[in-house]
């Protein structure tokens, strides 16, 4: 069965860095776009970043552009999110998600395009 397992979350100071990983199994990883999304306390789900199935194109929410970098290693069935210059407002539960196609969906209503989600990894940014 399809599994997505996130790791790498934790506590970071403002200005610090964390690297999230999402290990995938149960499907042909290199055939599907992937995204990271997050949910802050008391807020809705926010799309953060997406990457094409072959890694050739990436997309970012304005709130993280220039600070976060998404990448993937199709040989290791893993997608990553490098988070630099962290801010307190980045505090959230971070999820990876598998798109139904090769290109990650980022337009409004994007949630329904993702058919599998991980359990999430908590990121807390605080001094």
Short mmCIF file of N, CA, C and O in Angstrom, two decimals:
data_model
loop_
_atom_site.label_atom_id
_atom_site.label_comp_id
_atom_site.label_asym_id
_atom_site.label_seq_id
_atom_site.Cartn_x
_atom_site.Cartn_y
_atom_site.Cartn_z
N UNK A 1 0.83 -1.17 0.00
CA UNK A 1 0.00 0.00 0.00
C UNK A 1 0.88 1.25 0.00
O UNK A 1 2.03 1.20 0.40
N UNK A 2 0.30 2.34 -0.43
CA UNK A 2 1.03 3.60 -0.49
C UNK A 2 1.30 4.11 0.92
O UNK A 2 0.42 4.13 1.78
N UNK A 3 2.54 4.51 1.14
CA UNK A 3 2.91 5.12 2.41
C UNK A 3 3.80 6.33 2.16
O UNK A 3 4.68 6.29 1.29
N UNK A 4 3.55 7.38 2.90
CA UNK A 4 4.38 8.57 2.91
C UNK A 4 4.73 8.84 4.37
O UNK A 4 3.84 9.01 5.20
N UNK A 5 6.03 8.87 4.66
CA UNK A 5 6.47 9.04 6.05
C UNK A 5 7.41 10.24 6.14
O UNK A 5 8.52 10.19 5.60
N UNK A 6 6.94 11.27 6.81
CA UNK A 6 7.76 12.48 6.98
C UNK A 6 8.67 12.35 8.19
O UNK A 6 8.33 11.66 9.17
N UNK A 7 9.78 13.05 8.13
CA UNK A 7 10.70 13.13 9.26
C UNK A 7 11.50 14.43 9.16
O UNK A 7 11.46 15.10 8.12
N UNK A 8 12.21 14.75 10.22
CA UNK A 8 13.09 15.91 10.19
C UNK A 8 12.56 17.15 10.89
O UNK A 8 13.27 18.15 11.01
N UNK A 9 11.34 17.10 11.36
CA UNK A 9 10.80 18.24 12.07
C UNK A 9 11.45 18.39 13.44
O UNK A 9 12.24 17.54 13.88
N UNK A 10 11.12 19.49 14.09
CA UNK A 10 11.66 19.73 15.42
C UNK A 10 11.58 21.19 15.78
O UNK A 10 10.81 21.95 15.17
N UNK A 11 12.38 21.56 16.77
CA UNK A 11 12.42 22.94 17.24
C UNK A 11 13.61 23.65 16.62
O UNK A 11 14.73 23.12 16.64
N UNK A 12 13.37 24.82 16.07
CA UNK A 12 14.44 25.63 15.50
C UNK A 12 14.28 27.06 15.98
O UNK A 12 13.17 27.52 16.26
N UNK A 13 15.39 27.75 16.05
CA UNK A 13 15.35 29.17 16.41
C UNK A 13 15.05 30.00 15.17
O UNK A 13 15.33 29.58 14.05
N UNK A 14 14.47 31.16 15.35
CA UNK A 14 14.29 32.06 14.21
C UNK A 14 15.62 32.30 13.50
O UNK A 14 16.65 32.50 14.15
N UNK A 15 15.57 32.20 12.18
CA UNK A 15 16.79 32.31 11.39
C UNK A 15 17.49 30.99 11.17
O UNK A 15 18.44 30.93 10.37
N UNK A 16 17.04 29.96 11.83
CA UNK A 16 17.66 28.65 11.71
C UNK A 16 17.16 27.86 10.52
O UNK A 16 16.39 28.37 9.68
N UNK A 17 17.60 26.61 10.46
CA UNK A 17 17.28 25.75 9.33
C UNK A 17 16.83 24.37 9.81
O UNK A 17 17.24 23.91 10.88
N UNK A 18 16.01 23.75 8.99
CA UNK A 18 15.63 22.35 9.16
C UNK A 18 15.49 21.74 7.78
O UNK A 18 15.17 22.43 6.81
N UNK A 19 15.70 20.43 7.71
CA UNK A 19 15.49 19.70 6.45
C UNK A 19 14.49 18.60 6.70
O UNK A 19 14.74 17.68 7.48
N UNK A 20 13.37 18.69 6.02
CA UNK A 20 12.34 17.65 6.12
C UNK A 20 12.55 16.61 5.02
O UNK A 20 12.97 16.95 3.91
N UNK A 21 12.23 15.38 5.34
CA UNK A 21 12.27 14.29 4.37
C UNK A 21 10.91 13.60 4.34
O UNK A 21 10.22 13.56 5.36
N UNK A 22 10.59 13.05 3.20
CA UNK A 22 9.36 12.27 3.06
C UNK A 22 9.72 11.02 2.27
O UNK A 22 10.02 11.11 1.08
N UNK A 23 9.70 9.89 2.94
CA UNK A 23 10.01 8.62 2.30
C UNK A 23 8.74 7.98 1.77
O UNK A 23 7.77 7.80 2.53
N UNK A 24 8.74 7.65 0.50
CA UNK A 24 7.56 7.11 -0.16
C UNK A 24 7.74 5.63 -0.48
O UNK A 24 8.85 5.17 -0.76
N UNK A 25 6.64 4.91 -0.46
CA UNK A 25 6.67 3.50 -0.83
C UNK A 25 5.29 3.09 -1.33
O UNK A 25 4.29 3.77 -1.07
N UNK A 26 5.25 1.98 -2.07
CA UNK A 26 3.98 1.43 -2.51
C UNK A 26 3.48 1.94 -3.86
O UNK A 26 2.37 1.60 -4.27
N UNK A 27 4.28 2.78 -4.53
CA UNK A 27 3.92 3.25 -5.86
C UNK A 27 5.21 3.64 -6.59
O UNK A 27 6.28 3.72 -5.98
N UNK A 28 5.10 3.87 -7.90
CA UNK A 28 6.26 4.27 -8.70
C UNK A 28 6.50 5.75 -8.48
O UNK A 28 5.90 6.61 -9.15
N UNK A 29 7.37 6.04 -7.55
CA UNK A 29 7.59 7.41 -7.08
C UNK A 29 7.92 8.37 -8.22
O UNK A 29 7.41 9.50 -8.26
N UNK A 30 8.73 7.93 -9.16
CA UNK A 30 9.21 8.81 -10.23
C UNK A 30 8.11 9.18 -11.23
O UNK A 30 8.35 9.98 -12.14
N UNK A 31 6.91 8.65 -11.08
CA UNK A 31 5.81 8.95 -11.98
C UNK A 31 4.89 10.06 -11.50
O UNK A 31 3.97 10.46 -12.22
N UNK A 32 5.15 10.57 -10.29
CA UNK A 32 4.17 11.48 -9.69
C UNK A 32 4.79 12.74 -9.13
O UNK A 32 5.87 12.72 -8.52
N UNK A 33 4.06 13.85 -9.34
CA UNK A 33 4.43 15.08 -8.68
C UNK A 33 4.17 14.98 -7.19
O UNK A 33 3.30 14.22 -6.75
N UNK A 34 4.94 15.74 -6.43
CA UNK A 34 4.82 15.73 -4.98
C UNK A 34 4.77 17.16 -4.47
O UNK A 34 5.34 18.08 -5.08
N UNK A 35 4.13 17.34 -3.35
CA UNK A 35 4.09 18.65 -2.71
C UNK A 35 4.26 18.53 -1.21
O UNK A 35 4.03 17.47 -0.63
N UNK A 36 4.64 19.66 -0.64
CA UNK A 36 4.61 19.85 0.80
C UNK A 36 3.50 20.86 1.12
O UNK A 36 3.34 21.85 0.39
N UNK A 37 2.80 20.61 2.19
CA UNK A 37 1.77 21.51 2.68
C UNK A 37 1.94 21.62 4.20
O UNK A 37 2.64 20.81 4.81
N UNK A 38 1.31 22.62 4.78
CA UNK A 38 1.43 22.78 6.22
C UNK A 38 0.13 23.30 6.82
O UNK A 38 -0.68 23.91 6.13
N UNK A 39 -0.02 23.03 8.10
CA UNK A 39 -1.19 23.52 8.83
C UNK A 39 -0.73 24.08 10.15
O UNK A 39 -0.22 23.34 11.01
N UNK A 40 -0.88 25.38 10.29
CA UNK A 40 -0.52 26.05 11.54
C UNK A 40 -1.66 25.92 12.54
O UNK A 40 -2.82 25.71 12.14
N UNK A 41 -1.37 26.06 13.82
CA UNK A 41 -2.42 25.94 14.84
C UNK A 41 -3.58 26.90 14.57
O UNK A 41 -3.36 28.10 14.37
N UNK A 42 -4.78 26.37 14.51
CA UNK A 42 -5.96 27.19 14.32
C UNK A 42 -6.17 27.70 12.91
O UNK A 42 -7.06 28.53 12.68
N UNK A 43 -5.37 27.24 11.96
CA UNK A 43 -5.48 27.71 10.58
C UNK A 43 -5.73 26.56 9.63
O UNK A 43 -5.60 25.39 9.99
N UNK A 44 -6.08 26.90 8.41
CA UNK A 44 -6.34 25.90 7.40
C UNK A 44 -5.06 25.36 6.77
O UNK A 44 -3.96 25.82 7.06
N UNK A 45 -5.24 24.40 5.89
CA UNK A 45 -4.12 23.78 5.21
C UNK A 45 -3.57 24.75 4.16
O UNK A 45 -4.34 25.34 3.38
N UNK A 46 -2.26 24.90 4.13
CA UNK A 46 -1.59 25.80 3.19
C UNK A 46 -0.62 25.03 2.33
O UNK A 46 0.26 24.33 2.86
N UNK A 47 -0.75 25.14 1.00
CA UNK A 47 0.23 24.55 0.12
C UNK A 47 1.53 25.33 0.23
O UNK A 47 1.53 26.56 0.26
N UNK A 48 2.66 24.62 0.28
CA UNK A 48 3.96 25.25 0.49
C UNK A 48 4.85 25.17 -0.75
O UNK A 48 5.42 26.18 -1.18
N UNK A 49 4.99 23.97 -1.31
CA UNK A 49 5.92 23.79 -2.42
C UNK A 49 5.60 22.51 -3.15
O UNK A 49 5.09 21.56 -2.56
N UNK A 50 5.90 22.49 -4.46
CA UNK A 50 5.65 21.31 -5.27
C UNK A 50 6.78 21.06 -6.25
O UNK A 50 7.52 21.97 -6.60
N UNK A 51 6.89 19.82 -6.68
CA UNK A 51 7.97 19.44 -7.60
C UNK A 51 7.45 18.42 -8.61
O UNK A 51 6.66 17.53 -8.27
N UNK A 52 7.83 18.58 -9.85
CA UNK A 52 7.45 17.64 -10.90
C UNK A 52 8.00 16.25 -10.62
O UNK A 52 8.97 16.09 -9.87
N UNK A 53 7.44 15.29 -11.29
CA UNK A 53 7.84 13.90 -11.08
C UNK A 53 9.32 13.67 -11.37
O UNK A 53 9.97 12.87 -10.67
N UNK A 54 9.85 14.37 -12.36
CA UNK A 54 11.27 14.20 -12.71
C UNK A 54 12.16 15.23 -12.04
O UNK A 54 13.37 15.27 -12.31
N UNK A 55 11.57 16.07 -11.21
CA UNK A 55 12.35 17.08 -10.50
C UNK A 55 12.74 18.29 -11.31
O UNK A 55 13.46 19.15 -10.82
N UNK A 56 12.25 18.39 -12.54
CA UNK A 56 12.72 19.44 -13.45
C UNK A 56 12.12 20.82 -13.15
O UNK A 56 12.70 21.84 -13.55
N UNK A 57 10.98 20.85 -12.50
CA UNK A 57 10.32 22.12 -12.18
C UNK A 57 9.88 22.11 -10.72
O UNK A 57 9.44 21.08 -10.21
N UNK A 58 10.00 23.28 -10.11
CA UNK A 58 9.57 23.42 -8.72
C UNK A 58 8.73 24.68 -8.57
O UNK A 58 8.87 25.63 -9.36
N UNK A 59 7.89 24.68 -7.57
CA UNK A 59 7.00 25.81 -7.31
C UNK A 59 6.99 26.10 -5.80
O UNK A 59 7.11 25.17 -5.00
N UNK A 60 6.78 27.36 -5.48
CA UNK A 60 6.78 27.77 -4.08
C UNK A 60 5.67 28.76 -3.79
O UNK A 60 5.37 29.63 -4.62
N UNK A 61 5.11 28.67 -2.59
CA UNK A 61 4.21 29.71 -2.12
C UNK A 61 5.02 30.98 -1.87
O UNK A 61 6.20 30.91 -1.52
N UNK A 62 4.39 32.11 -2.04
CA UNK A 62 5.09 33.39 -1.84
C UNK A 62 5.67 33.49 -0.43
O UNK A 62 6.71 34.10 -0.22
N UNK A 63 4.99 32.87 0.52
CA UNK A 63 5.40 32.98 1.92
C UNK A 63 6.73 32.29 2.21
O UNK A 63 7.37 32.58 3.23
N UNK A 64 7.16 31.40 1.32
CA UNK A 64 8.41 30.66 1.57
C UNK A 64 9.43 30.83 0.46
O UNK A 64 10.56 30.35 0.57
N UNK A 65 9.06 31.51 -0.60
CA UNK A 65 9.95 31.67 -1.75
C UNK A 65 11.25 32.35 -1.33
O UNK A 65 11.24 33.34 -0.59
N UNK A 66 12.36 31.77 -1.77
CA UNK A 66 13.66 32.32 -1.42
C UNK A 66 14.22 31.77 -0.13
O UNK A 66 15.40 31.99 0.18
N UNK A 67 13.39 31.09 0.64
CA UNK A 67 13.86 30.52 1.93
C UNK A 67 13.81 28.99 1.93
O UNK A 67 14.64 28.35 2.57
N UNK A 68 12.84 28.42 1.25
CA UNK A 68 12.66 26.97 1.21
C UNK A 68 13.07 26.44 -0.16
O UNK A 68 12.88 27.10 -1.17
N UNK A 69 13.58 25.21 -0.16
CA UNK A 69 13.94 24.54 -1.41
C UNK A 69 13.42 23.11 -1.38
O UNK A 69 13.73 22.35 -0.45
N UNK A 70 12.64 22.76 -2.39
CA UNK A 70 12.15 21.40 -2.51
C UNK A 70 13.05 20.64 -3.48
O UNK A 70 13.55 21.21 -4.46
N UNK A 71 13.26 19.38 -3.21
CA UNK A 71 14.05 18.53 -4.11
C UNK A 71 13.57 17.09 -3.93
O UNK A 71 12.80 16.79 -3.01
N UNK A 72 14.01 16.24 -4.83
CA UNK A 72 13.64 14.83 -4.72
C UNK A 72 14.77 13.97 -5.23
O UNK A 72 15.54 14.38 -6.10
N UNK A 73 14.85 12.76 -4.70
CA UNK A 73 15.79 11.75 -5.15
C UNK A 73 14.95 10.54 -5.54
O UNK A 73 14.50 9.79 -4.68
N UNK A 74 14.74 10.38 -6.83
CA UNK A 74 13.88 9.29 -7.30
C UNK A 74 14.51 7.92 -7.08
O UNK A 74 13.78 6.92 -6.99
N UNK A 75 15.81 7.87 -6.95
CA UNK A 75 16.47 6.60 -6.66
C UNK A 75 16.21 6.16 -5.22
O UNK A 75 16.22 4.97 -4.91
N UNK A 76 15.96 7.14 -4.35
CA UNK A 76 15.71 6.84 -2.94
C UNK A 76 14.23 6.99 -2.57
O UNK A 76 13.87 6.86 -1.41
N UNK A 77 13.39 7.30 -3.57
CA UNK A 77 11.95 7.47 -3.32
C UNK A 77 11.69 8.46 -2.18
O UNK A 77 10.84 8.23 -1.30
N UNK A 78 12.39 9.57 -2.24
CA UNK A 78 12.30 10.55 -1.15
C UNK A 78 12.21 11.97 -1.72
O UNK A 78 12.91 12.31 -2.68
N UNK A 79 11.35 12.76 -1.09
CA UNK A 79 11.26 14.18 -1.40
C UNK A 79 11.68 14.96 -0.15
O UNK A 79 11.41 14.53 0.98
N UNK A 80 12.36 16.07 -0.38
CA UNK A 80 12.92 16.86 0.71
C UNK A 80 12.38 18.28 0.70
O UNK A 80 11.95 18.79 -0.34
N UNK A 81 12.44 18.91 1.86
CA UNK A 81 12.16 20.34 1.95
C UNK A 81 13.23 20.95 2.85
O UNK A 81 13.23 20.73 4.06
N UNK A 82 14.14 21.69 2.22
CA UNK A 82 15.16 22.41 2.97
C UNK A 82 14.57 23.76 3.36
O UNK A 82 14.18 24.54 2.49
N UNK A 83 14.54 24.03 4.65
CA UNK A 83 13.93 25.25 5.16
C UNK A 83 15.00 26.10 5.84
O UNK A 83 15.57 25.67 6.85
N UNK A 84 15.27 27.24 5.28
CA UNK A 84 16.26 28.17 5.82
C UNK A 84 15.58 29.46 6.26
O UNK A 84 14.43 29.72 5.91
N UNK A 85 16.30 30.25 7.03
CA UNK A 85 15.79 31.54 7.50
C UNK A 85 14.40 31.39 8.10
O UNK A 85 13.48 32.15 7.78
N UNK A 86 14.26 30.42 8.95
CA UNK A 86 12.94 30.10 9.51
C UNK A 86 12.41 31.26 10.35
O UNK A 86 13.16 31.97 11.02
N UNK A 87 11.08 31.40 10.29
CA UNK A 87 10.38 32.44 11.03
C UNK A 87 9.36 31.79 11.96
O UNK A 87 8.89 30.69 11.69
N UNK A 88 8.97 32.47 13.03
CA UNK A 88 7.94 31.90 13.92
C UNK A 88 6.67 31.53 13.16
O UNK A 88 6.01 30.54 13.51
N UNK A 89 6.33 32.26 12.13
CA UNK A 89 5.12 31.97 11.37
C UNK A 89 5.24 30.71 10.50
O UNK A 89 4.26 30.29 9.88
N UNK A 90 6.43 30.12 10.46
CA UNK A 90 6.58 28.83 9.77
C UNK A 90 6.19 27.66 10.68
O UNK A 90 6.15 26.52 10.23
N UNK A 91 5.90 27.95 11.93
CA UNK A 91 5.48 26.90 12.86
C UNK A 91 4.21 26.25 12.37
O UNK A 91 3.20 26.93 12.13
N UNK A 92 4.25 24.94 12.18
CA UNK A 92 3.11 24.21 11.64
C UNK A 92 3.41 22.73 11.60
O UNK A 92 4.55 22.31 11.80
N UNK A 93 2.38 21.96 11.33
CA UNK A 93 2.54 20.54 11.02
C UNK A 93 2.72 20.44 9.51
O UNK A 93 1.87 20.93 8.75
N UNK A 94 3.81 19.85 9.08
CA UNK A 94 4.15 19.78 7.66
C UNK A 94 3.85 18.39 7.12
O UNK A 94 4.26 17.38 7.71
N UNK A 95 3.16 18.37 5.97
CA UNK A 95 2.77 17.12 5.33
C UNK A 95 3.39 17.04 3.93
O UNK A 95 3.49 18.05 3.24
N UNK A 96 3.74 15.85 3.51
CA UNK A 96 4.01 15.64 2.09
C UNK A 96 2.79 14.93 1.49
O UNK A 96 2.03 14.24 2.20
N UNK A 97 2.60 15.16 0.20
CA UNK A 97 1.43 14.61 -0.46
C UNK A 97 1.77 14.22 -1.89
O UNK A 97 2.58 14.88 -2.55
N UNK A 98 1.12 13.17 -2.36
CA UNK A 98 1.33 12.64 -3.71
C UNK A 98 0.22 13.15 -4.62
O UNK A 98 -0.98 12.94 -4.34
N UNK A 99 0.61 13.78 -5.73
CA UNK A 99 -0.38 14.21 -6.72
C UNK A 99 -0.84 13.01 -7.54
O UNK A 99 -0.16 11.99 -7.60
N UNK A 100 -1.97 13.15 -8.22
CA UNK A 100 -2.49 12.07 -9.08
C UNK A 100 -1.77 12.05 -10.43
O UNK A 100 -1.93 11.10 -11.20
N UNK A 101 -1.00 13.11 -10.73
CA UNK A 101 -0.30 13.19 -12.00
C UNK A 101 1.17 13.56 -11.83
O UNK A 101 1.67 13.64 -10.71
N UNK A 102 1.82 13.82 -12.94
CA UNK A 102 3.26 14.12 -12.93
C UNK A 102 3.58 15.53 -12.46
O UNK A 102 4.66 15.81 -11.97
N UNK A 103 2.61 16.44 -12.64
CA UNK A 103 2.85 17.84 -12.30
C UNK A 103 2.07 18.17 -11.02
O UNK A 103 0.87 17.91 -10.95
N UNK A 104 2.72 18.73 -10.02
CA UNK A 104 2.00 19.02 -8.77
C UNK A 104 0.95 20.11 -8.99
O UNK A 104 1.21 21.13 -9.64
N UNK A 105 -0.22 19.90 -8.44
CA UNK A 105 -1.32 20.84 -8.58
C UNK A 105 -1.18 21.93 -7.52
O UNK A 105 -1.05 21.63 -6.33
N UNK A 106 -1.24 23.19 -7.97
CA UNK A 106 -1.04 24.28 -7.03
C UNK A 106 -2.13 25.33 -7.12
O UNK A 106 -2.14 26.29 -6.37
N UNK A 107 -3.09 25.16 -8.01
CA UNK A 107 -4.16 26.14 -8.16
C UNK A 107 -5.17 25.96 -7.04
O UNK A 107 -5.20 24.91 -6.38
N UNK A 108 -6.03 26.96 -6.80
CA UNK A 108 -7.07 26.81 -5.76
C UNK A 108 -7.86 25.52 -5.95
O UNK A 108 -8.23 25.18 -7.07
N UNK A 109 -8.12 24.85 -4.82
CA UNK A 109 -8.75 23.54 -4.89
C UNK A 109 -7.74 22.43 -5.01
O UNK A 109 -8.10 21.27 -5.23
N UNK A 110 -6.46 22.77 -4.84
CA UNK A 110 -5.38 21.82 -5.05
C UNK A 110 -5.52 20.57 -4.18
O UNK A 110 -5.06 19.49 -4.56
N UNK A 111 -6.12 20.71 -3.01
CA UNK A 111 -6.12 19.57 -2.08
C UNK A 111 -6.69 18.30 -2.71
O UNK A 111 -6.22 17.20 -2.44
N UNK A 112 -7.72 18.44 -3.55
CA UNK A 112 -8.39 17.25 -4.06
C UNK A 112 -7.55 16.52 -5.09
O UNK A 112 -7.85 15.37 -5.44
N UNK A 113 -6.49 17.16 -5.58
CA UNK A 113 -5.63 16.52 -6.57
C UNK A 113 -4.64 15.55 -5.93
O UNK A 113 -3.98 14.80 -6.64
N UNK A 114 -4.53 15.61 -4.63
CA UNK A 114 -3.56 14.77 -3.93
C UNK A 114 -4.29 13.57 -3.31
O UNK A 114 -5.21 13.76 -2.51
N UNK A 115 -3.87 12.38 -3.66
CA UNK A 115 -4.61 11.20 -3.22
C UNK A 115 -4.01 10.51 -2.02
O UNK A 115 -4.68 9.66 -1.39
N UNK A 116 -2.77 10.83 -1.68
CA UNK A 116 -2.16 10.26 -0.49
C UNK A 116 -1.37 11.31 0.26
O UNK A 116 -0.69 12.15 -0.36
N UNK A 117 -1.46 11.23 1.58
CA UNK A 117 -0.81 12.19 2.47
C UNK A 117 -0.06 11.44 3.56
O UNK A 117 -0.48 10.37 3.99
N UNK A 118 1.02 12.06 4.02
CA UNK A 118 1.70 11.51 5.18
C UNK A 118 1.02 11.94 6.46
O UNK A 118 0.02 12.67 6.43
N UNK A 119 1.57 11.50 7.58
CA UNK A 119 1.00 11.83 8.88
C UNK A 119 1.44 13.20 9.38
O UNK A 119 0.82 13.75 10.28
N UNK A 120 2.50 13.71 8.81
CA UNK A 120 2.98 15.03 9.18
C UNK A 120 4.14 14.99 10.15
O UNK A 120 4.32 14.04 10.91
N UNK A 121 4.93 16.07 10.12
CA UNK A 121 6.03 16.25 11.06
C UNK A 121 5.96 17.69 11.58
O UNK A 121 5.78 18.63 10.80
N UNK A 122 6.08 17.85 12.88
CA UNK A 122 5.89 19.15 13.49
C UNK A 122 7.16 19.99 13.39
O UNK A 122 8.25 19.52 13.71
N UNK A 123 6.97 21.23 12.97
CA UNK A 123 8.05 22.21 12.95
C UNK A 123 7.64 23.36 13.86
O UNK A 123 6.57 23.93 13.69
N UNK A 124 8.50 23.67 14.82
CA UNK A 124 8.26 24.77 15.74
C UNK A 124 9.44 25.72 15.68
O UNK A 124 10.59 25.30 15.86
N UNK A 125 9.15 26.98 15.39
CA UNK A 125 10.20 27.99 15.31
C UNK A 125 9.98 28.97 16.45
O UNK A 125 9.00 29.71 16.48
N UNK A 126 10.92 28.96 17.38
CA UNK A 126 10.77 29.78 18.58
C UNK A 126 12.13 29.99 19.22
O UNK A 126 13.00 29.11 19.17
N UNK A 127 12.28 31.15 19.85
CA UNK A 127 13.52 31.41 20.59
C UNK A 127 13.35 31.02 22.04
O UNK A 127 14.29 31.13 22.83
#
